[in-house]
Amino acid sequence: MPTPPQQSTGRVYLVGAGPGDPGLITLRGVECLRRADVVFYDYLVNPQILRHVPPQAERVCLGRHGRDRIMPQSEINARMVAEARSGRTVVRLKGGDPAIFGRAAEEVEALRAEGISYEIVPGITAALAAGSHAGIPVTHRDFASAVALVTGHQQEDESAPELDYAALAAFPGTLVFYMGITTAGVWCRELIAAGRSADTPAAIVRRCTWPDQETICCTLQSVADEVEKRRLRPPAIVIVGQVTQVAVESWFEQRPLFGQTVLVTRPSEQGLELADRLHELGAAALLQPAIAIDEPDDWVPVDVALARLKEFDWLVFSSANGVRYLMDRLLSHHGDVRKLENTRLAAIGPRTAETLANYSLKADLTPPEKFRAEGLAAELVSQAAGRQFLLARASRGRELLAEALTAAGAQVTQVVTYNSRDVETADPEIAAALEAREIDWITVTSSAIARSIVNLFGEKLRKARLASISPVTSATLRELGYPPAAEAASYTTDGLVEAILSAQP
Ligand code: SAH
């Protein structure tokens, strides 16, 4: 009998995810994630980094203290080997750098023993992130010419080397303790007993590069008190040495929305864009899409309209989604952009115009300001009489534009180019955060979203401030009994972000 073809063995990539901020992973790390069939990730890894993983890939969280089952190291090794054997590309994604207190050596040994090929992709370790994001450089021309990375975690494994406190106390440079929060009392006492001055300046840097980063300057003697008084939980590093005296308030903590948590309720893809913008300004952005967008229930009316496109003088888009769904349909079923040769294009606002530009199309008309149906109507009515208009709209939307154009003598055809429906259940973690007043702002970018969040959260909405994109949305919020705390002056997401910024103390 012929032997079955040998299945080729997959590869394992041990990838450093960096300290938390999703932008702080290497390009090589992202390349590995993009080709992964299965990703084993630590709970310290920012889940946003998993955005790079193909949707069909399997994601395995290796556990979080007090929440899930923690997978023992032997089982992690065995699963990586088994996955690679079956021909899959495996990414083992670790917080920081895989080789700094990351058990890279043990995993490599297991892979080598089984003849599995592997690659290690470095990451930014927590101590280095303190230099960029917490204003504490671990080396300094005047204060420290050497750095030691130390574990504050007493190994359960008795064969592991004990810390030599005398040597550490005498170390001529900066000491950075990892995993030393719950054990701070012990190692600080030992260091002092071994001769390091109790007054040595120190800093605790918690959740470095995350939106809730904290930096606490203290002395070696007071580390444990600070941990207790502030009930600090891991992950945090403790930096011991003169360099902590040069700590300045970091650019990172000075960003205008640092410390604020904003809930973004737009549908996923656009929600991500707004979340990125808020993140850049320092906020923690959470996502709870209040509306889901998908294909229209029926493409026939759209196809009929697209088939007679040349009869229309104007094609009017009142959202970026409208552009995307209509243009994708045109390109997949009706030819290409030349079909629009004789049709003028109107866009409700700059985002819609930008989305047209992604299809190499220029809007002939965008209202000069305000960006809502009234503005578009005002611009179009003067040239409406006797003209044919095609309006690309959502399954629910305002009738204002169609009515205004018809009243001005136009022939109006409306087609539903995408379906918008309410999301019916809230993510329980988001609901709990809202209840606990951990969310400062909720963005409300349409009346439909206003109604949906009231269904999703009800009275809990009073525990955060609502930021509305326009007077129409604000009016809906007021009608529903939840008046907004801020309203955009320009009815775009940029305007909304501006409104939140100006409402800061
Ligand atoms: N491989 C990781 C370290 C893993 S050990 C790295 O290179 O960073 C886990 C410890 O790392 C935590 O207990 C904490 O001491 C430290 N740590 C990881 N991420 C951190 C962060 N964002 N801020 C502060 N400390 C962090």
Short mmCIF file of C-alpha atoms and ligand atoms in Angstrom, two decimals:
data_model
loop_
_atom_site.label_atom_id
_atom_site.label_comp_id
_atom_site.label_asym_id
_atom_site.label_seq_id
_atom_site.Cartn_x
_atom_site.Cartn_y
_atom_site.Cartn_z
CA MET A 1 0.00 0.00 0.00
CA PRO A 2 1.42 3.45 -0.83
CA THR A 3 2.36 5.51 2.19
CA PRO A 4 0.10 8.54 2.67
CA PRO A 5 1.73 11.84 1.72
CA GLN A 6 3.52 13.40 4.68
CA GLN A 7 1.72 16.42 5.96
CA SER A 8 4.20 19.25 6.15
CA THR A 9 4.80 20.54 9.65
CA GLY A 10 3.80 24.09 10.55
CA ARG A 11 5.96 26.63 12.22
CA VAL A 12 5.71 28.26 15.63
CA TYR A 13 6.33 31.98 16.05
CA LEU A 14 7.03 33.20 19.57
CA VAL A 15 5.97 36.82 19.20
CA GLY A 16 6.39 39.69 21.63
CA ALA A 17 3.20 41.75 21.72
CA GLY A 18 4.82 44.67 23.53
CA PRO A 19 3.69 46.25 26.79
CA GLY A 20 0.04 46.92 25.95
CA ASP A 21 -0.50 49.69 23.44
CA PRO A 22 -1.53 47.89 20.25
CA GLY A 23 0.79 50.10 18.18
CA LEU A 24 3.84 48.80 20.00
CA ILE A 25 4.17 45.43 18.30
CA THR A 26 6.79 44.98 15.57
CA LEU A 27 5.97 44.78 11.86
CA ARG A 28 7.33 41.24 11.88
CA GLY A 29 4.99 40.39 14.73
CA VAL A 30 2.03 41.66 12.70
CA GLU A 31 3.17 39.65 9.67
CA CYS A 32 3.18 36.50 11.80
CA LEU A 33 -0.28 37.24 13.19
CA ARG A 34 -1.63 37.77 9.67
CA ARG A 35 -0.61 34.28 8.64
CA ALA A 36 -1.61 32.51 11.86
CA ASP A 37 -3.97 29.53 11.92
CA VAL A 38 -3.99 29.50 15.69
CA VAL A 39 -2.87 32.06 18.27
CA PHE A 40 -2.14 31.26 21.90
CA TYR A 41 -2.10 34.52 23.81
CA ASP A 42 -1.47 35.61 27.36
CA TYR A 43 -4.12 37.58 29.15
CA LEU A 44 -1.67 40.50 29.45
CA VAL A 45 -1.76 40.92 25.69
CA ASN A 46 -4.03 43.72 24.53
CA PRO A 47 -6.93 41.97 22.73
CA GLN A 48 -6.88 44.79 20.16
CA ILE A 49 -3.70 43.26 18.78
CA LEU A 50 -5.79 40.27 17.73
CA ARG A 51 -7.28 42.54 15.05
CA HIS A 52 -4.40 41.39 12.86
CA VAL A 53 -5.39 37.74 13.13
CA PRO A 54 -7.45 36.38 10.20
CA PRO A 55 -11.11 35.98 11.22
CA GLN A 56 -11.10 32.22 10.65
CA ALA A 57 -8.01 31.63 12.84
CA GLU A 58 -8.45 30.06 16.25
CA ARG A 59 -7.68 32.24 19.28
CA VAL A 60 -6.82 30.61 22.56
CA CYS A 61 -6.50 32.71 25.71
CA LEU A 62 -4.18 31.03 28.14
CA GLY A 63 -6.04 32.25 31.18
CA ARG A 64 -6.41 35.08 33.53
CA HIS A 65 -5.87 34.89 37.25
CA GLY A 66 -9.11 34.49 39.10
CA ARG A 67 -11.17 34.25 35.90
CA ASP A 68 -10.39 31.41 33.58
CA ARG A 69 -8.52 28.18 33.87
CA ILE A 70 -4.81 28.86 33.64
CA MET A 71 -3.23 26.46 31.16
CA PRO A 72 -0.13 24.78 32.64
CA GLN A 73 3.13 25.28 30.73
CA SER A 74 3.38 21.57 29.80
CA GLU A 75 -0.05 21.71 28.20
CA ILE A 76 0.80 24.90 26.30
CA ASN A 77 3.93 23.22 24.94
CA ALA A 78 2.03 20.06 24.02
CA ARG A 79 -0.69 22.00 22.22
CA MET A 80 1.79 24.11 20.26
CA VAL A 81 3.59 20.98 19.14
CA ALA A 82 0.35 19.21 18.18
CA GLU A 83 -0.92 22.22 16.20
CA ALA A 84 2.37 22.61 14.34
CA ARG A 85 2.43 18.86 13.62
CA SER A 86 -0.95 19.11 12.00
CA GLY A 87 0.51 21.65 9.58
CA ARG A 88 -0.86 24.80 11.14
CA THR A 89 0.97 28.08 11.60
CA VAL A 90 1.08 28.78 15.31
CA VAL A 91 1.66 32.13 16.98
CA ARG A 92 2.46 32.17 20.66
CA LEU A 93 1.78 35.80 21.54
CA LYS A 94 3.32 37.03 24.77
CA GLY A 95 3.23 40.32 26.62
CA GLY A 96 6.38 42.45 26.29
CA ASP A 97 9.35 40.48 24.99
CA PRO A 98 9.06 36.68 24.83
CA ALA A 99 12.51 36.20 26.34
CA ILE A 100 12.12 38.52 29.33
CA PHE A 101 10.43 36.52 32.09
CA GLY A 102 8.42 34.93 29.31
CA ARG A 103 9.49 31.31 29.42
CA ALA A 104 10.71 31.52 25.83
CA ALA A 105 13.57 29.13 26.59
CA GLU A 106 11.25 26.44 27.94
CA GLU A 107 8.97 26.68 24.93
CA VAL A 108 11.91 26.63 22.51
CA GLU A 109 13.25 23.53 24.23
CA ALA A 110 9.93 21.76 23.84
CA LEU A 111 9.77 22.71 20.15
CA ARG A 112 13.37 21.65 19.48
CA ALA A 113 12.84 18.34 21.22
CA GLU A 114 10.00 17.61 18.82
CA GLY A 115 11.83 18.94 15.75
CA ILE A 116 9.37 21.80 15.19
CA SER A 117 10.78 24.87 13.44
CA TYR A 118 10.30 28.18 15.16
CA GLU A 119 11.13 31.88 15.06
CA ILE A 120 11.31 34.40 17.90
CA VAL A 121 10.06 37.92 17.27
CA PRO A 122 11.16 40.39 19.94
CA GLY A 123 8.87 42.83 21.68
CA ILE A 124 9.18 45.95 23.80
CA THR A 125 9.60 44.85 27.38
CA ALA A 126 7.87 46.71 30.22
CA ALA A 127 11.10 48.29 31.56
CA LEU A 128 11.78 49.92 28.21
CA ALA A 129 8.21 51.15 27.84
CA ALA A 130 8.69 53.02 31.13
CA GLY A 131 11.35 55.06 29.34
CA SER A 132 9.08 56.04 26.49
CA HIS A 133 5.69 56.29 28.21
CA ALA A 134 6.30 56.99 31.89
CA GLY A 135 9.15 59.47 31.55
CA ILE A 136 11.66 57.21 33.35
CA PRO A 137 14.68 56.28 31.23
CA VAL A 138 16.31 53.22 32.78
CA THR A 139 19.78 54.48 31.91
CA HIS A 140 20.97 58.06 32.26
CA ARG A 141 24.31 59.74 31.58
CA ASP A 142 24.47 61.14 35.09
CA PHE A 143 22.71 58.48 37.17
CA ALA A 144 22.86 54.97 35.77
CA SER A 145 25.20 53.20 33.38
CA ALA A 146 23.74 49.76 33.96
CA VAL A 147 20.31 48.16 34.38
CA ALA A 148 19.28 44.90 35.94
CA LEU A 149 15.94 43.27 35.19
CA VAL A 150 14.93 41.31 38.26
CA THR A 151 11.98 39.08 39.08
CA GLY A 152 10.25 39.86 42.34
CA HIS A 153 8.34 36.63 42.09
CA GLN A 154 9.73 33.94 44.36
CA GLN A 155 9.95 30.86 42.19
CA GLU A 156 7.83 27.94 43.31
CA ASP A 157 10.54 25.91 41.68
CA GLU A 158 13.17 25.42 44.37
CA SER A 159 15.93 24.58 41.90
CA ALA A 160 15.65 28.10 40.40
CA PRO A 161 18.41 30.47 41.47
CA GLU A 162 17.63 32.58 44.54
CA LEU A 163 18.07 36.30 44.28
CA ASP A 164 21.45 37.44 45.58
CA TYR A 165 20.30 40.50 47.52
CA ALA A 166 23.82 41.53 48.51
CA ALA A 167 24.80 41.72 44.85
CA LEU A 168 21.59 43.52 43.92
CA ALA A 169 22.01 46.01 46.77
CA ALA A 170 25.51 46.79 45.52
CA PHE A 171 24.50 46.88 41.84
CA PRO A 172 25.80 50.12 40.30
CA GLY A 173 22.74 51.11 38.33
CA THR A 174 18.97 50.82 37.96
CA LEU A 175 17.03 47.81 39.24
CA VAL A 176 13.74 47.00 37.57
CA PHE A 177 11.55 44.52 39.40
CA TYR A 178 9.01 42.57 37.36
CA MET A 179 6.22 40.60 39.05
CA GLY A 180 7.12 42.30 42.30
CA ILE A 181 3.84 43.88 43.38
CA THR A 182 2.40 41.25 45.69
CA THR A 183 5.88 40.53 47.05
CA ALA A 184 7.05 44.16 47.39
CA GLY A 185 7.27 43.96 51.18
CA VAL A 186 9.70 41.04 50.98
CA TRP A 187 12.19 42.14 48.35
CA CYS A 188 12.29 45.79 49.49
CA ARG A 189 13.09 44.65 53.04
CA GLU A 190 15.76 42.25 51.80
CA LEU A 191 17.41 44.92 49.64
CA ILE A 192 17.49 47.37 52.52
CA ALA A 193 18.83 44.70 54.88
CA ALA A 194 21.56 43.95 52.34
CA GLY A 195 22.66 47.57 52.37
CA ARG A 196 20.68 49.49 49.75
CA SER A 197 19.60 52.81 51.26
CA ALA A 198 15.96 52.92 52.34
CA ASP A 199 15.77 56.39 50.78
CA THR A 200 16.74 55.19 47.31
CA PRO A 201 14.24 56.82 44.95
CA ALA A 202 11.83 54.37 43.33
CA ALA A 203 8.82 54.42 41.03
CA ILE A 204 5.97 52.04 40.51
CA VAL A 205 4.76 52.00 36.92
CA ARG A 206 1.49 50.20 36.52
CA ARG A 207 -0.14 49.24 33.19
CA CYS A 208 2.54 51.13 31.29
CA THR A 209 1.34 52.27 27.79
CA TRP A 210 -2.29 51.38 28.59
CA PRO A 211 -4.86 54.19 28.81
CA ASP A 212 -4.97 53.76 32.60
CA GLN A 213 -1.19 53.88 33.11
CA GLU A 214 -0.15 55.04 36.59
CA THR A 215 3.24 56.25 37.75
CA ILE A 216 3.88 56.56 41.47
CA CYS A 217 7.16 58.02 42.68
CA CYS A 218 8.26 56.91 46.14
CA THR A 219 11.32 55.46 47.89
CA LEU A 220 12.53 51.90 48.29
CA GLN A 221 11.21 51.98 51.83
CA SER A 222 7.71 53.08 50.89
CA VAL A 223 7.02 50.83 47.87
CA ALA A 224 5.07 48.25 49.86
CA ASP A 225 3.04 50.94 51.66
CA GLU A 226 2.11 52.55 48.37
CA VAL A 227 1.05 49.20 46.95
CA GLU A 228 -1.12 48.55 49.96
CA LYS A 229 -2.54 52.04 50.34
CA ARG A 230 -3.51 52.24 46.67
CA ARG A 231 -4.45 48.57 46.44
CA LEU A 232 -2.24 48.23 43.38
CA ARG A 233 -2.65 45.06 41.37
CA PRO A 234 -0.30 43.64 38.74
CA PRO A 235 0.90 44.27 36.10
CA ALA A 236 3.38 46.81 37.40
CA ILE A 237 7.12 47.15 37.47
CA VAL A 238 9.06 48.83 40.22
CA ILE A 239 12.08 50.86 39.16
CA VAL A 240 14.65 51.44 41.87
CA GLY A 241 17.40 54.00 41.42
CA GLN A 242 18.34 57.62 40.82
CA VAL A 243 16.79 57.61 37.34
CA THR A 244 13.33 57.76 38.90
CA GLN A 245 14.20 61.24 40.13
CA VAL A 246 14.31 62.57 36.59
CA ALA A 247 10.74 61.33 36.03
CA VAL A 248 8.70 64.09 34.45
CA GLU A 249 5.00 63.92 33.71
CA SER A 250 5.09 62.01 30.47
CA TRP A 251 3.75 63.17 27.11
CA PHE A 252 1.57 60.08 27.35
CA GLU A 253 -0.22 61.09 30.54
CA GLN A 254 -0.50 64.69 29.39
CA ARG A 255 -2.65 63.93 26.35
CA PRO A 256 -6.00 65.72 26.60
CA LEU A 257 -8.25 62.68 27.11
CA PHE A 258 -5.84 60.68 29.26
CA GLY A 259 -7.76 59.00 32.07
CA GLN A 260 -11.11 59.25 30.29
CA THR A 261 -13.07 56.23 29.13
CA VAL A 262 -15.29 56.71 26.10
CA LEU A 263 -17.87 54.25 24.84
CA VAL A 264 -18.18 54.22 21.06
CA THR A 265 -21.54 53.03 19.78
CA ARG A 266 -21.12 53.32 16.01
CA PRO A 267 -21.28 50.18 13.88
CA SER A 268 -18.06 48.21 14.00
CA GLU A 269 -15.85 49.47 11.18
CA GLN A 270 -16.61 53.17 11.66
CA GLY A 271 -16.58 52.60 15.39
CA LEU A 272 -12.98 51.43 15.14
CA GLU A 273 -12.00 54.62 13.35
CA LEU A 274 -13.54 56.81 16.02
CA ALA A 275 -12.02 54.62 18.75
CA ASP A 276 -8.57 55.02 17.19
CA ARG A 277 -8.94 58.79 17.14
CA LEU A 278 -9.99 58.86 20.81
CA HIS A 279 -7.19 56.47 21.72
CA GLU A 280 -4.68 58.77 20.05
CA LEU A 281 -5.92 61.58 22.30
CA GLY A 282 -5.32 59.45 25.37
CA ALA A 283 -8.75 57.98 26.07
CA ALA A 284 -9.59 54.37 26.70
CA ALA A 285 -12.11 53.65 23.97
CA LEU A 286 -14.60 50.82 24.47
CA LEU A 287 -16.79 49.53 21.67
CA GLN A 288 -20.44 48.62 21.90
CA PRO A 289 -21.96 48.90 18.45
CA ALA A 290 -25.59 49.90 18.96
CA ILE A 291 -26.47 49.26 15.35
CA ALA A 292 -25.44 46.55 12.96
CA ILE A 293 -25.09 47.33 9.28
CA ASP A 294 -25.45 44.72 6.57
CA GLU A 295 -26.74 44.08 3.07
CA PRO A 296 -30.25 45.24 2.21
CA ASP A 297 -32.97 42.59 2.44
CA ASP A 298 -33.59 43.04 -1.28
CA TRP A 299 -31.07 44.07 -3.92
CA VAL A 300 -33.62 44.16 -6.76
CA PRO A 301 -34.59 47.84 -6.46
CA VAL A 302 -30.90 48.77 -6.28
CA ASP A 303 -30.10 46.66 -9.35
CA VAL A 304 -33.02 48.15 -11.27
CA ALA A 305 -31.83 51.67 -10.46
CA LEU A 306 -28.21 50.87 -11.29
CA ALA A 307 -29.26 49.35 -14.63
CA ARG A 308 -30.78 52.69 -15.65
CA LEU A 309 -28.17 54.86 -14.00
CA LYS A 310 -27.67 57.11 -16.99
CA GLU A 311 -31.23 58.43 -16.63
CA PHE A 312 -30.34 60.03 -13.29
CA ASP A 313 -28.96 63.56 -13.15
CA TRP A 314 -27.91 63.19 -9.53
CA LEU A 315 -26.90 60.37 -7.27
CA VAL A 316 -27.12 61.48 -3.67
CA PHE A 317 -25.37 59.79 -0.74
CA SER A 318 -26.36 60.55 2.82
CA SER A 319 -23.74 58.33 4.46
CA ALA A 320 -20.38 56.67 3.92
CA ASN A 321 -22.09 53.29 4.30
CA GLY A 322 -24.44 54.21 1.46
CA VAL A 323 -21.41 54.84 -0.75
CA ARG A 324 -19.76 51.58 0.21
CA TYR A 325 -22.76 49.32 -0.32
CA LEU A 326 -23.92 51.00 -3.54
CA MET A 327 -20.47 51.21 -5.09
CA ASP A 328 -19.58 47.63 -4.16
CA ARG A 329 -22.82 46.47 -5.80
CA LEU A 330 -22.13 48.56 -8.89
CA LEU A 331 -18.61 47.18 -9.23
CA SER A 332 -19.59 43.56 -8.60
CA HIS A 333 -22.75 43.45 -10.77
CA HIS A 334 -22.91 46.39 -13.15
CA GLY A 335 -19.46 47.16 -14.56
CA ASP A 336 -17.25 49.93 -13.24
CA VAL A 337 -17.15 53.61 -12.36
CA ARG A 338 -17.64 54.62 -16.02
CA LYS A 339 -21.33 53.87 -15.45
CA LEU A 340 -21.39 57.13 -13.48
CA GLU A 341 -20.06 59.18 -16.36
CA ASN A 342 -23.20 61.30 -16.75
CA THR A 343 -24.34 61.37 -13.15
CA ARG A 344 -23.49 64.11 -10.73
CA LEU A 345 -22.64 63.02 -7.21
CA ALA A 346 -23.71 64.67 -3.97
CA ALA A 347 -22.33 63.74 -0.54
CA ILE A 348 -23.84 64.79 2.77
CA GLY A 349 -20.47 65.52 4.40
CA PRO A 350 -16.72 65.16 4.18
CA ARG A 351 -16.59 61.51 5.33
CA THR A 352 -19.06 60.51 2.66
CA ALA A 353 -17.03 62.47 0.08
CA GLU A 354 -13.86 60.76 1.29
CA THR A 355 -15.47 57.37 0.88
CA LEU A 356 -16.38 58.32 -2.71
CA ALA A 357 -12.74 59.29 -3.20
CA ASN A 358 -11.77 55.73 -2.21
CA TYR A 359 -13.60 54.68 -5.38
CA SER A 360 -11.73 57.38 -7.39
CA LEU A 361 -14.88 59.51 -7.51
CA LYS A 362 -15.14 63.20 -6.70
CA ALA A 363 -18.30 64.55 -5.13
CA ASP A 364 -19.72 67.36 -7.26
CA LEU A 365 -21.41 68.76 -4.22
CA THR A 366 -20.87 68.62 -0.46
CA PRO A 367 -22.74 71.16 1.68
CA PRO A 368 -20.30 73.78 2.96
CA GLU A 369 -21.13 73.14 6.62
CA LYS A 370 -23.34 71.33 9.12
CA PHE A 371 -23.48 68.14 7.05
CA ARG A 372 -27.02 66.96 7.44
CA ALA A 373 -30.04 66.41 5.23
CA GLU A 374 -31.20 70.04 5.55
CA GLY A 375 -27.87 71.30 4.24
CA LEU A 376 -27.89 68.91 1.32
CA ALA A 377 -31.50 69.82 0.47
CA ALA A 378 -30.72 73.55 0.59
CA GLU A 379 -27.92 73.07 -1.92
CA LEU A 380 -29.88 70.83 -4.28
CA VAL A 381 -33.37 72.37 -4.45
CA SER A 382 -32.36 75.21 -6.77
CA GLN A 383 -31.41 72.71 -9.46
CA ALA A 384 -34.07 70.12 -8.70
CA ALA A 385 -36.93 71.08 -11.02
CA GLY A 386 -37.43 68.51 -13.76
CA ARG A 387 -34.35 66.51 -12.76
CA GLN A 388 -34.06 62.84 -11.82
CA PHE A 389 -32.51 62.06 -8.45
CA LEU A 390 -31.40 58.71 -7.11
CA LEU A 391 -31.05 58.69 -3.31
CA ALA A 392 -28.94 55.94 -1.76
CA ARG A 393 -30.23 55.47 1.75
CA ALA A 394 -30.39 53.23 4.79
CA SER A 395 -33.33 50.93 5.58
CA ARG A 396 -34.36 53.62 8.04
CA GLY A 397 -33.49 57.21 7.66
CA ARG A 398 -35.02 60.64 7.39
CA GLU A 399 -37.49 61.44 4.59
CA LEU A 400 -36.58 65.11 4.63
CA LEU A 401 -34.35 65.13 1.57
CA ALA A 402 -36.76 63.17 -0.66
CA GLU A 403 -39.63 65.41 0.40
CA ALA A 404 -37.72 68.64 -0.17
CA LEU A 405 -36.55 67.56 -3.63
CA THR A 406 -40.00 66.33 -4.68
CA ALA A 407 -41.52 69.60 -3.50
CA ALA A 408 -38.98 71.44 -5.63
CA GLY A 409 -40.15 69.54 -8.73
CA ALA A 410 -37.63 66.72 -8.91
CA GLN A 411 -38.36 63.09 -9.69
CA VAL A 412 -36.98 61.14 -6.79
CA THR A 413 -36.13 57.44 -6.62
CA GLN A 414 -35.00 56.13 -3.25
CA VAL A 415 -33.21 52.82 -2.88
CA VAL A 416 -32.23 51.07 0.32
CA THR A 417 -28.54 50.25 -0.13
CA TYR A 418 -27.90 48.87 3.33
CA ASN A 419 -29.79 47.55 6.24
CA SER A 420 -29.41 49.04 9.67
CA ARG A 421 -30.82 47.24 12.68
CA ASP A 422 -30.52 47.64 16.43
CA VAL A 423 -28.13 45.45 18.36
CA GLU A 424 -30.29 43.79 20.97
CA THR A 425 -28.00 42.82 23.80
CA ALA A 426 -25.20 44.76 25.44
CA ASP A 427 -21.82 43.26 26.21
CA PRO A 428 -22.14 42.40 29.94
CA GLU A 429 -18.65 43.78 30.70
CA ILE A 430 -19.60 47.13 29.17
CA ALA A 431 -22.90 47.20 31.04
CA ALA A 432 -21.03 46.48 34.29
CA ALA A 433 -18.46 49.22 33.57
CA LEU A 434 -21.28 51.70 32.96
CA GLU A 435 -23.03 50.65 36.15
CA ALA A 436 -19.76 51.12 38.08
CA ARG A 437 -19.38 54.64 36.57
CA GLU A 438 -16.18 53.60 34.85
CA ILE A 439 -17.32 55.13 31.56
CA ASP A 440 -17.03 58.92 31.28
CA TRP A 441 -18.54 59.54 27.85
CA ILE A 442 -20.83 57.77 25.40
CA THR A 443 -20.74 58.95 21.80
CA VAL A 444 -24.12 59.17 20.08
CA THR A 445 -23.73 59.59 16.35
CA SER A 446 -27.33 59.32 15.09
CA SER A 447 -30.93 59.28 16.27
CA ALA A 448 -31.13 55.55 15.54
CA ILE A 449 -28.14 55.00 17.81
CA ALA A 450 -29.75 57.18 20.49
CA ARG A 451 -32.84 54.93 20.48
CA SER A 452 -30.81 51.77 20.44
CA ILE A 453 -28.59 52.71 23.41
CA VAL A 454 -31.67 53.58 25.42
CA ASN A 455 -32.92 50.03 24.74
CA LEU A 456 -29.53 48.57 25.53
CA PHE A 457 -28.72 50.46 28.72
CA GLY A 458 -31.80 52.40 29.89
CA GLU A 459 -31.30 54.20 33.19
CA LYS A 460 -27.62 53.24 33.31
CA LEU A 461 -27.06 55.92 30.67
CA ARG A 462 -27.35 58.49 33.44
CA LYS A 463 -24.05 57.23 34.86
CA ALA A 464 -22.06 58.64 31.94
CA ARG A 465 -22.12 61.81 29.87
CA LEU A 466 -23.64 61.66 26.40
CA ALA A 467 -21.92 63.41 23.50
CA SER A 468 -24.23 64.05 20.57
CA ILE A 469 -23.19 64.55 16.95
CA SER A 470 -25.92 67.05 15.97
CA PRO A 471 -29.00 68.97 17.12
CA VAL A 472 -31.23 66.31 15.51
CA THR A 473 -29.57 63.57 17.56
CA SER A 474 -29.69 65.79 20.67
CA ALA A 475 -33.41 66.37 20.16
CA THR A 476 -33.97 62.59 19.98
CA LEU A 477 -31.95 62.13 23.15
CA ARG A 478 -33.98 64.79 24.93
CA GLU A 479 -37.23 63.24 23.78
CA LEU A 480 -36.06 59.93 25.19
CA GLY A 481 -35.26 61.66 28.48
CA TYR A 482 -31.47 61.55 28.26
CA PRO A 483 -30.21 65.04 27.41
CA PRO A 484 -26.67 65.22 26.03
CA ALA A 485 -23.84 66.88 27.97
CA ALA A 486 -22.04 67.98 24.80
CA GLU A 487 -23.03 68.55 21.19
CA ALA A 488 -20.82 68.78 18.12
CA ALA A 489 -20.67 72.19 16.44
CA SER A 490 -19.78 70.57 13.15
CA TYR A 491 -21.87 67.43 12.58
CA THR A 492 -19.04 64.98 12.00
CA THR A 493 -17.15 62.59 14.24
CA ASP A 494 -14.29 65.10 14.32
CA GLY A 495 -16.81 67.68 15.55
CA LEU A 496 -17.95 65.18 18.18
CA VAL A 497 -14.40 64.62 19.39
CA GLU A 498 -13.91 68.41 19.54
CA ALA A 499 -17.05 68.71 21.68
CA ILE A 500 -15.71 66.13 24.15
CA LEU A 501 -12.35 67.92 24.24
CA SER A 502 -13.93 71.28 24.99
CA ALA A 503 -16.03 69.78 27.77
CA GLN A 504 -12.88 68.72 29.65
CA PRO A 505 -12.20 70.62 32.86
N1 SAH B 1 7.58 39.35 28.94
C1 SAH B 1 7.05 40.47 29.69
C2 SAH B 1 7.12 40.21 31.18
C3 SAH B 1 6.25 39.10 31.63
S1 SAH B 1 6.23 38.88 33.36
C4 SAH B 1 7.83 41.74 29.30
O1 SAH B 1 8.82 41.63 28.59
O2 SAH B 1 7.40 42.82 29.67
C5 SAH B 1 4.83 39.85 33.82
C6 SAH B 1 5.28 41.10 34.50
O3 SAH B 1 5.69 42.04 33.53
C7 SAH B 1 4.20 41.82 35.25
O4 SAH B 1 3.98 41.26 36.52
C8 SAH B 1 4.78 43.20 35.35
O5 SAH B 1 5.77 43.26 36.33
C9 SAH B 1 5.45 43.34 34.01
N2 SAH B 1 4.61 44.04 33.03
C10 SAH B 1 4.13 43.54 31.88
N3 SAH B 1 3.44 44.48 31.21
C11 SAH B 1 3.48 45.60 31.95
C12 SAH B 1 2.97 46.92 31.80
N4 SAH B 1 2.27 47.27 30.72
N5 SAH B 1 3.23 47.82 32.76
C13 SAH B 1 3.95 47.49 33.85
N6 SAH B 1 4.44 46.26 34.05
C14 SAH B 1 4.23 45.32 33.11
#
